[in-house]
Coordinates of C-alpha atoms (C1' of nucleotides) in Angstrom, one line a residue:
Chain A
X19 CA 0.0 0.0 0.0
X20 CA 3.0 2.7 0.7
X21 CA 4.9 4.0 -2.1
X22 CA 8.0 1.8 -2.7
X23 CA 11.5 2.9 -3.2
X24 CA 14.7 1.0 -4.3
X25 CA 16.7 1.5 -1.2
X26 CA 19.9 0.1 -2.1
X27 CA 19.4 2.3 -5.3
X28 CA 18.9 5.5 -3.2
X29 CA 21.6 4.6 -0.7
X30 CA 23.8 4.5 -3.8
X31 CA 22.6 8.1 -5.3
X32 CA 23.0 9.7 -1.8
X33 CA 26.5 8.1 -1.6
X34 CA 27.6 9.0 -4.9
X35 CA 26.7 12.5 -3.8
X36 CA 28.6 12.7 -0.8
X37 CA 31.4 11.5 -3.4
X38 CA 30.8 14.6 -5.4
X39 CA 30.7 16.9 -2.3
X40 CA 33.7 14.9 -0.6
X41 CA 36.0 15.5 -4.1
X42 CA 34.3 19.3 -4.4
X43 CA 34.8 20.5 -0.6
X44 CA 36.4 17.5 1.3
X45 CA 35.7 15.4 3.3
X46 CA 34.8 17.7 6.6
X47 CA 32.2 19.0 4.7
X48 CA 30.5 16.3 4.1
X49 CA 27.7 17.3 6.3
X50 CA 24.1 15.7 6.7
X51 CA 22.8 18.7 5.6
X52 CA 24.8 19.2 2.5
X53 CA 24.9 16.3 1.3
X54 CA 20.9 16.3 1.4
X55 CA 21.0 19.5 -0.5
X56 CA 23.5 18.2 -2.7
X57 CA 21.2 15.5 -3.6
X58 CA 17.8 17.2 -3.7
X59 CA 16.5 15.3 -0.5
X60 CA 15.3 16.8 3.1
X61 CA 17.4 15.8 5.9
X62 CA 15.1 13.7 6.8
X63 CA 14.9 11.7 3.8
X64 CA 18.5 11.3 4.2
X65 CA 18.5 10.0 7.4
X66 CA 15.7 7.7 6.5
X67 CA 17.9 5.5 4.2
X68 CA 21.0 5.9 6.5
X69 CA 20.7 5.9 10.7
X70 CA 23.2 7.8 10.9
X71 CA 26.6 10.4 9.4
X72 CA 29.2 7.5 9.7
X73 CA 27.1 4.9 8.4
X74 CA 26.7 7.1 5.3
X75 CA 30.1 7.9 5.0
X76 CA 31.3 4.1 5.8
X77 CA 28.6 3.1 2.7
X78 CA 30.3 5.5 0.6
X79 CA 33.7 4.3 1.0
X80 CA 32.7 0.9 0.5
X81 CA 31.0 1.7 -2.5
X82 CA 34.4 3.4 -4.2
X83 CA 35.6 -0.5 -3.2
X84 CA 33.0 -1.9 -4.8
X85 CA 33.0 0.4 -8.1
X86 CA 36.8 -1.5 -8.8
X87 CA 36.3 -4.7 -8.0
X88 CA 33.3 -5.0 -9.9
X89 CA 35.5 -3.4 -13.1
X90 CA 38.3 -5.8 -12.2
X91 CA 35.8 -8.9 -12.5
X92 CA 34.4 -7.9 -15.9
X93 CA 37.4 -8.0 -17.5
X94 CA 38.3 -11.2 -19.3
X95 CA 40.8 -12.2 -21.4
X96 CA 40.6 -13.2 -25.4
X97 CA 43.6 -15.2 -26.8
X98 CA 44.2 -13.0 -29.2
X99 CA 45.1 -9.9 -27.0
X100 CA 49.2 -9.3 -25.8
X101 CA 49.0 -10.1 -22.5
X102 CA 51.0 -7.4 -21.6
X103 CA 48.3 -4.9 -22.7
X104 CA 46.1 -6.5 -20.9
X105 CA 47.7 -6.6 -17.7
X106 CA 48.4 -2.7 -18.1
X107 CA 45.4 -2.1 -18.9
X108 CA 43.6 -3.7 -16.0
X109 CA 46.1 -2.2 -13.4
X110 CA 44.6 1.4 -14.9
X111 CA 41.7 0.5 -13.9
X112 CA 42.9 1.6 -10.1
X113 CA 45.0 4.4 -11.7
X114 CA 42.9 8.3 -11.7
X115 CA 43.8 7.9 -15.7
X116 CA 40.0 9.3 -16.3
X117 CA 38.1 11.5 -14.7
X118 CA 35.5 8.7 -12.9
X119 CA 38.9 6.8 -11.7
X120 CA 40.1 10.1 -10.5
X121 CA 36.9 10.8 -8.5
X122 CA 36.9 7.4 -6.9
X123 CA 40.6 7.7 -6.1
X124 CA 40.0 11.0 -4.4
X125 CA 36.9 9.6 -2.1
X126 CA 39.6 6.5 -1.2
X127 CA 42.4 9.2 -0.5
X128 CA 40.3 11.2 1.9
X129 CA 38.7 8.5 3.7
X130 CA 41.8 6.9 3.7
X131 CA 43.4 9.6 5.9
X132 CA 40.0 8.9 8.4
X133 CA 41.3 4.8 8.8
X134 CA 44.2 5.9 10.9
X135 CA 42.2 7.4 14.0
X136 CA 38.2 5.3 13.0
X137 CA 38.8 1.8 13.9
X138 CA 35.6 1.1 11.9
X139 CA 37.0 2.0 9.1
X140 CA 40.1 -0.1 9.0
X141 CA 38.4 -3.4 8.3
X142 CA 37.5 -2.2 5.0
X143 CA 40.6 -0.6 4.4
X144 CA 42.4 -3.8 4.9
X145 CA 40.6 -5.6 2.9
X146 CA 40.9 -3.5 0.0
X147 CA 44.3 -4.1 0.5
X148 CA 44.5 -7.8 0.5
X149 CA 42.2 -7.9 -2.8
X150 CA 44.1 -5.5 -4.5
X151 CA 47.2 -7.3 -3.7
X152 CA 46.0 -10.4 -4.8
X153 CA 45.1 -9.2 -7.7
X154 CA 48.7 -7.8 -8.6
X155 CA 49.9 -10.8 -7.2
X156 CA 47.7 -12.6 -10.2
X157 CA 49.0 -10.4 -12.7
X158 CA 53.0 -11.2 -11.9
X159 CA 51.9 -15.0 -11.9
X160 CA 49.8 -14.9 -15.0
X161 CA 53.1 -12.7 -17.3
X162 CA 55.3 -15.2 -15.7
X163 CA 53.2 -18.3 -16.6
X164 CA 53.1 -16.4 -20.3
X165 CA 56.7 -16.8 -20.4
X166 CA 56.8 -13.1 -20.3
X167 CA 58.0 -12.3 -17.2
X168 CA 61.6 -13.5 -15.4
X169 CA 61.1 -16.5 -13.9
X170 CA 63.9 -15.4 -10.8
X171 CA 61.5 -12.8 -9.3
X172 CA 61.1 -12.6 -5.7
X173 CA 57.2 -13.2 -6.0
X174 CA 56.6 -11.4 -2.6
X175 CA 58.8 -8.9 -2.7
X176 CA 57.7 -7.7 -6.6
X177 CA 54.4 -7.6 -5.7
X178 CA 55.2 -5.6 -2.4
X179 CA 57.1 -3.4 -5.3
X180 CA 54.3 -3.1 -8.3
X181 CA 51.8 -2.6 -5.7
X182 CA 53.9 0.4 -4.3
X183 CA 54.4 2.2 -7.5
X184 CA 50.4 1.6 -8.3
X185 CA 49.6 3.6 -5.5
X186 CA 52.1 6.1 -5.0
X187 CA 52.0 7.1 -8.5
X188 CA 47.8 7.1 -7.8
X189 CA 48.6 10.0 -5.0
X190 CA 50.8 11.7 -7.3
X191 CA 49.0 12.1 -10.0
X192 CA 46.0 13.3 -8.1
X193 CA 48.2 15.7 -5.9
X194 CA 50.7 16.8 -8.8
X195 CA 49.3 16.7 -12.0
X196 CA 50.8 18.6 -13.2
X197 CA 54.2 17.8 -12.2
X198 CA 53.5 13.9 -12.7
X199 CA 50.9 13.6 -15.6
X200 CA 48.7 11.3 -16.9
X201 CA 51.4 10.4 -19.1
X202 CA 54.2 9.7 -17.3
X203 CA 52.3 7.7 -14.8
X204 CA 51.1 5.7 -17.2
X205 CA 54.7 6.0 -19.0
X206 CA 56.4 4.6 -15.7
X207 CA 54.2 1.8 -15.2
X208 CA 55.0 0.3 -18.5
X209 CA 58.6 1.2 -18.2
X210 CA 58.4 -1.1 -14.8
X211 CA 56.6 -3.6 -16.6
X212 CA 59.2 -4.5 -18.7
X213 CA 61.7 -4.0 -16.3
X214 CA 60.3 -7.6 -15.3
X215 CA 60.3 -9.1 -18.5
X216 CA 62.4 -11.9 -19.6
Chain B
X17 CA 59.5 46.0 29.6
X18 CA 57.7 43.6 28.5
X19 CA 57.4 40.1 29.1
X20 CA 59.6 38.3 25.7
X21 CA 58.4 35.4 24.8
X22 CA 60.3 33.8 21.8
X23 CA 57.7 33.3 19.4
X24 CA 58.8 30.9 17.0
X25 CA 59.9 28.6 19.2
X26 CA 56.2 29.0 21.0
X27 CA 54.6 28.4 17.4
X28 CA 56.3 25.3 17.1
X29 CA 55.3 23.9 20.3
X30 CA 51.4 24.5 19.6
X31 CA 52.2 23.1 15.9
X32 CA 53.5 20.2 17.6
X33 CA 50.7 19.9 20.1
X34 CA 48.4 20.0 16.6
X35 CA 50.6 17.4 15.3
X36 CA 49.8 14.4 17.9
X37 CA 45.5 16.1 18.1
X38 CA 45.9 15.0 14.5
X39 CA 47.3 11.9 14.9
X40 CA 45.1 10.9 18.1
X41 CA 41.8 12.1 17.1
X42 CA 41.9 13.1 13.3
X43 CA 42.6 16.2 11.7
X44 CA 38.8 17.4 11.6
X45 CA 39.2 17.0 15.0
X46 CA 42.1 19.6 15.6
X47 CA 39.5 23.0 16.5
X48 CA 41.2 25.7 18.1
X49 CA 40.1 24.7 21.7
X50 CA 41.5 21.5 21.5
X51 CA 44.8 22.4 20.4
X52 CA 44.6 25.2 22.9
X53 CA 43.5 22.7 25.9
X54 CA 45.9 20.1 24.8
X55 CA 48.8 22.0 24.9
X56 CA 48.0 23.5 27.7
X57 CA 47.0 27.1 26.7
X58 CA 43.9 29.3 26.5
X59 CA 42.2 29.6 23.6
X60 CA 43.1 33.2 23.3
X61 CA 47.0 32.6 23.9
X62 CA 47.2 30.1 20.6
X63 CA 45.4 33.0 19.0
X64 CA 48.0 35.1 19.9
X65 CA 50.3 33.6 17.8
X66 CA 48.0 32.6 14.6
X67 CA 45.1 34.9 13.6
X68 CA 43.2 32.1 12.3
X69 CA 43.3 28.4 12.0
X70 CA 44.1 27.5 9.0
X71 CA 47.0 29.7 9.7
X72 CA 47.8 26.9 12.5
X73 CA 47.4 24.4 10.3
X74 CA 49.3 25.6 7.1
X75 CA 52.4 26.4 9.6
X76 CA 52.0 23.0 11.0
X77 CA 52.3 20.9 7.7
X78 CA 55.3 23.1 6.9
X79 CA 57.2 22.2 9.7
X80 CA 56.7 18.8 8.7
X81 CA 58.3 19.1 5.5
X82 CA 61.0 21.2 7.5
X83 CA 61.7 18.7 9.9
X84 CA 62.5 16.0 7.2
X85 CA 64.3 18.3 4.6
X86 CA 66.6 19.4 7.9
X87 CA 67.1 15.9 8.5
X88 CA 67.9 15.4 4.1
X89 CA 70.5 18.2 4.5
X90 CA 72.4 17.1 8.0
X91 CA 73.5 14.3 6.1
X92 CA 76.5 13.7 5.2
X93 CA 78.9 10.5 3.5
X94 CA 82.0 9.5 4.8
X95 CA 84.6 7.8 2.0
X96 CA 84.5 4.7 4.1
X97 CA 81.0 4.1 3.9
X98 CA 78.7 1.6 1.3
X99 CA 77.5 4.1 -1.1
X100 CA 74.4 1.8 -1.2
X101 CA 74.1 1.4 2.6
X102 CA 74.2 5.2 2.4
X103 CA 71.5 6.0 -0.2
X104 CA 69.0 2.9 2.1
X105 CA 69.2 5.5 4.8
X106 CA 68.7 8.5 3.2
X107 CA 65.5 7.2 1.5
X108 CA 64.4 5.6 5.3
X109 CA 64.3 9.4 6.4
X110 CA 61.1 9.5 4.6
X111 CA 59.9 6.0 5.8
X112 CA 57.5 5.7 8.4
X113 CA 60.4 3.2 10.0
X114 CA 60.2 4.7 13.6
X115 CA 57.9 6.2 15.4
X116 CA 58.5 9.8 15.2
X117 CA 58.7 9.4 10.9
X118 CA 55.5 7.5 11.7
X119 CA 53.7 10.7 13.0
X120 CA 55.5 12.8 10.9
X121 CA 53.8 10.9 7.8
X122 CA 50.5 10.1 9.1
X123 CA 50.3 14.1 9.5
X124 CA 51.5 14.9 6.1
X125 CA 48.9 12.4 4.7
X126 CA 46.4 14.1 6.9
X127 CA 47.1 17.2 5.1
X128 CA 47.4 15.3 2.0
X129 CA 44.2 14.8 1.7
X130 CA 43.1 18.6 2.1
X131 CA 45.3 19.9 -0.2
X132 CA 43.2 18.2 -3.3
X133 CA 40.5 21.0 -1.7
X134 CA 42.2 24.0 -0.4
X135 CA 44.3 25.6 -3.0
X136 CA 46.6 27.7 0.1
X137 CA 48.0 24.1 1.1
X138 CA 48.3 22.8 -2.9
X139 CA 51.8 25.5 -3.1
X140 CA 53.4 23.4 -0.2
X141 CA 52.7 19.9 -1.5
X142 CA 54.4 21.1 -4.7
X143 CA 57.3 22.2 -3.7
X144 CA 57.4 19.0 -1.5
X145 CA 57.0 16.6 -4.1
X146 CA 60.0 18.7 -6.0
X147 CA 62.2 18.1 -3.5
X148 CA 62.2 15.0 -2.7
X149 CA 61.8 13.9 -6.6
X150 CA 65.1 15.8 -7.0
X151 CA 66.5 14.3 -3.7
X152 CA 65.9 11.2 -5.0
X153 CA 66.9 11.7 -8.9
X154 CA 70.2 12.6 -6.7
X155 CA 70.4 9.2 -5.4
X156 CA 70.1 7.4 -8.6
X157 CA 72.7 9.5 -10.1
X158 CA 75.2 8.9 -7.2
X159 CA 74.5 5.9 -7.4
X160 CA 75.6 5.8 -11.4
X161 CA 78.7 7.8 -10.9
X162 CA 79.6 5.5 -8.4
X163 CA 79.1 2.9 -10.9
X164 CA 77.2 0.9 -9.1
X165 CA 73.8 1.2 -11.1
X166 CA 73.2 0.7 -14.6
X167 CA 74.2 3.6 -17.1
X168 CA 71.4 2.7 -19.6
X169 CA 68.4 3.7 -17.2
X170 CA 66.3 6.2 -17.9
X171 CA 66.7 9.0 -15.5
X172 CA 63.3 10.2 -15.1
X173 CA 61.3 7.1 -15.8
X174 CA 63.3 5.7 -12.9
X175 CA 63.0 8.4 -10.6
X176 CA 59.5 8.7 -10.9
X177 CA 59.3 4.8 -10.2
X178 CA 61.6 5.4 -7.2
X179 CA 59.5 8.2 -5.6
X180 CA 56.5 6.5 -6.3
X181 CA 57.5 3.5 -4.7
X182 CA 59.0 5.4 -1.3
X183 CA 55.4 7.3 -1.3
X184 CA 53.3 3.7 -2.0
X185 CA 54.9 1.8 0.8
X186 CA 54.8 4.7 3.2
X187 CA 51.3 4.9 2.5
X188 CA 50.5 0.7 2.7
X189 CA 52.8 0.5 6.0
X190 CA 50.8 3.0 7.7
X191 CA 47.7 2.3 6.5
X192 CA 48.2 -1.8 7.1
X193 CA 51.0 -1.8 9.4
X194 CA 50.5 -5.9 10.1
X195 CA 50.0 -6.7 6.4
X196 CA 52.9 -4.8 5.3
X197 CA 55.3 -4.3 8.2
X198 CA 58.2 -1.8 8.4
X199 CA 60.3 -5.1 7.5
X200 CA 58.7 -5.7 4.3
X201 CA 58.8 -2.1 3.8
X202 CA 62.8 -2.3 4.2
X203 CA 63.2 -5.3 2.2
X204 CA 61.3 -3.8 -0.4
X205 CA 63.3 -0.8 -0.8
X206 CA 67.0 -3.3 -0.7
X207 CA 65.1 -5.2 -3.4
X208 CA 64.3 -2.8 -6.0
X209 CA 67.8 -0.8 -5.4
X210 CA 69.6 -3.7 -6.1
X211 CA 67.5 -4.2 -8.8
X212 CA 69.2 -1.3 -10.7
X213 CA 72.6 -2.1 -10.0
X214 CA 74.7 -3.5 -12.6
Chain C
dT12 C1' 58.5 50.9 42.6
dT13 C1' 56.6 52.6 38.6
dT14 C1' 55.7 52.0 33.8
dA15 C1' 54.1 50.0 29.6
dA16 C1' 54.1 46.5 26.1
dT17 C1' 53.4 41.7 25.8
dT18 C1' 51.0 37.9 27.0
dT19 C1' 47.1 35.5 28.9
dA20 C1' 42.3 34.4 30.2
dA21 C1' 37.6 34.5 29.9
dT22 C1' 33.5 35.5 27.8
dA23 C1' 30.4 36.3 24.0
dC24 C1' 28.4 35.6 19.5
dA25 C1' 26.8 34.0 15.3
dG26 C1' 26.9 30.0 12.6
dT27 C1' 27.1 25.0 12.0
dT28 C1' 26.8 20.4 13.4
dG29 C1' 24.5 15.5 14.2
dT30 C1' 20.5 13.8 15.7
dA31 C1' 15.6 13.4 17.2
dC32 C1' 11.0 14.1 16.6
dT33 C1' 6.6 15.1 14.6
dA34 C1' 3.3 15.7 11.2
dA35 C1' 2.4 15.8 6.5
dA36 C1' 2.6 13.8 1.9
dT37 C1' 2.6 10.0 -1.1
dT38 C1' 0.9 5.9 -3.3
dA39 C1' 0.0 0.9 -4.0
dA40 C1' -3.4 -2.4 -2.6
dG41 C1' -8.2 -3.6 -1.1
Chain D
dC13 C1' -12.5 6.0 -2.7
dT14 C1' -10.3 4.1 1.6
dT15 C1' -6.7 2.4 3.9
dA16 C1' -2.2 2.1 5.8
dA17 C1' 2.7 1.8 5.5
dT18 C1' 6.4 4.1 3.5
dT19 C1' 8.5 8.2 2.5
dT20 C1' 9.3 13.1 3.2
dA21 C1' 9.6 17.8 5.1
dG22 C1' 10.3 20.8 8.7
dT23 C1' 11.6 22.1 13.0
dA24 C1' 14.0 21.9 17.4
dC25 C1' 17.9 21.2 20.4
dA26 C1' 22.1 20.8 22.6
dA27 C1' 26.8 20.7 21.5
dC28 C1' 30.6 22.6 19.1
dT29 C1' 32.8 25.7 15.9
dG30 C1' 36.1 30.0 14.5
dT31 C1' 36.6 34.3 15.8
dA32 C1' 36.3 38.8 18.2
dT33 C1' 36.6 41.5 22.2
dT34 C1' 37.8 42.8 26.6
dA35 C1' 40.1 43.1 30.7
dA36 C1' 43.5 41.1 33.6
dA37 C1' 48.1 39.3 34.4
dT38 C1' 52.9 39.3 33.7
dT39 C1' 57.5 41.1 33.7
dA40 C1' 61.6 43.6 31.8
dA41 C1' 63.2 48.2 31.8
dA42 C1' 63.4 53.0 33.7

DNA sequence: TTTAATTTAATACAGTTGTACTAAATTAAG
DNA sequence: CTTAATTTAGTACAACTGTATTAAATTAAA
């Protein structure tokens, strides 16, 4: 008899507001308020779909999370491809090389700085970790299984290494771009890349 | 006839002061009456010496970058000394390997995140990244003329991998300190030096 | 001791915050 | 059309915010 909403679809539109107002104004104004002005909904509404601020922000950060993986599973390999393009091309799926992966980097970035003082956060954040990781951890495997990739490699340690440069170049780009372009950043990872290969 | 109070020194403390409010509660959570209660002054001293706070907090990212680029400079290489024992050290100035390079980072990522939204901080983070990408294009270069790396790498390609590297496992250690622990973090670093030697 | 500039403390104010609460609006089913 | 649960809007409140103002305290020099 009531009027029925999608919540999970609402939950998302709010969150991919407080994206917009987190990447706009940061993440300390990512008020209640504005972020239900942002979106066109009362306060009220707001707070209908979430109980409260830090399970709003909490769903926004796991939806940044989510956003990747679910690019990462979509991707599949054809036999005909170079499997070195594909590899570099599914690690820029983390890299800001666009403007929707720069968004999404930006939301991770400031919530990121939150995980070292809200506990609640951390779980998420270290699991993001381990999946993306893994992941890498695939993509060393899979070149050297190719015959691509040296077969001597210190499995741990390169994937300590590639994971590194995926993410630092990720905060340089975003906070430098102009000093460290889209470019170079993607220019470096390919120059590592081969630095691997046989 | 007055009482002299030596201001800089005073500035410093309260930056310090903001510096572990930052680290223990957040940086949205370092307000003028906190810093002010938690280093033991009224709200109107701290005024005294910044008009406003983001005055505070611009002065006390800077001395973060000061404290590591006066650590950079007070360096110095003996003849008797591994050149690549040397360079490892240098670069763990920046690591998050002991506690007090441990708050020093988790503040500058703090501030990190602001600078992608206040365009008074985005000047400092510049001229950070600058010098520590040409402290480190140093490094590779001593390490050439030394001729202990390879002549044929690319300079800047390298560099860039380099920084981001130092920048990626600062960040992952932090953020995931039992996932990737400050001796993964070393053993990292040794592994992708020695991976440009000849 | 007197003097005067620096330093400190306390209070006030207007604006914003998260959250709670209530009543109204909406709309699908009977 | 009625009904009733969901959804929305608006308001209220207590706490906290940055900043301004004012008067008091401090203390080195005369």
């Amino acid at each position: 008899m009531p009027k029925k909403v999608d919540h999970q679809k609402r939950k998302i539109q709010i969150a991919e507001t407080t994206w917009k107002v987190i990447v706009e104004e940061g993440i300390e104004q990512a008020t209640v308020r504005k972020i239900a002005q942002a979106s066109d909904f009362s306060v009220g509404a707001v707070r209908h779909y979430f109980a409260s601020q830090s399970e709003l922000l909490h769903f926004s950060m796991e939806l940044v999370s989510e956003r990747v993986m679910q690019r990462a599973k979509e991707r599949k390999f054809s036999k005909e491809q170079n499997p070195l393009e594909f590899v570099t091309e599914g690690i820029c799926e983390i890299l800001p090389v666009d403007e929707e992966r720069k968004i999404e980097m930006e939301v991770w970035l400031a919530f990121s700085a939150k995980v070292l003082v809200d506990k609640t956060l951390q779980e998420l954040s270290n699991k993001v970790y381990q999946d993306i990781h893994q992941g890498l951890k695939n993509v060393v495997q899979a070149l050297q299984l190719f015959e691509i990739a040296k077969k001597e490699l210190d499995l741990g340690l390169e994937v300590n290494r590639l994971h590194a440069i995926v993410d630092g170049m990720a905060m340089h780009h975003l906070l430098n771009p102009e000093q460290f372009t889209r470019e170079e950043m993607i220019a470096t990872l390919n120059y590592h890349l081969k630095s691997i290969l046989q």
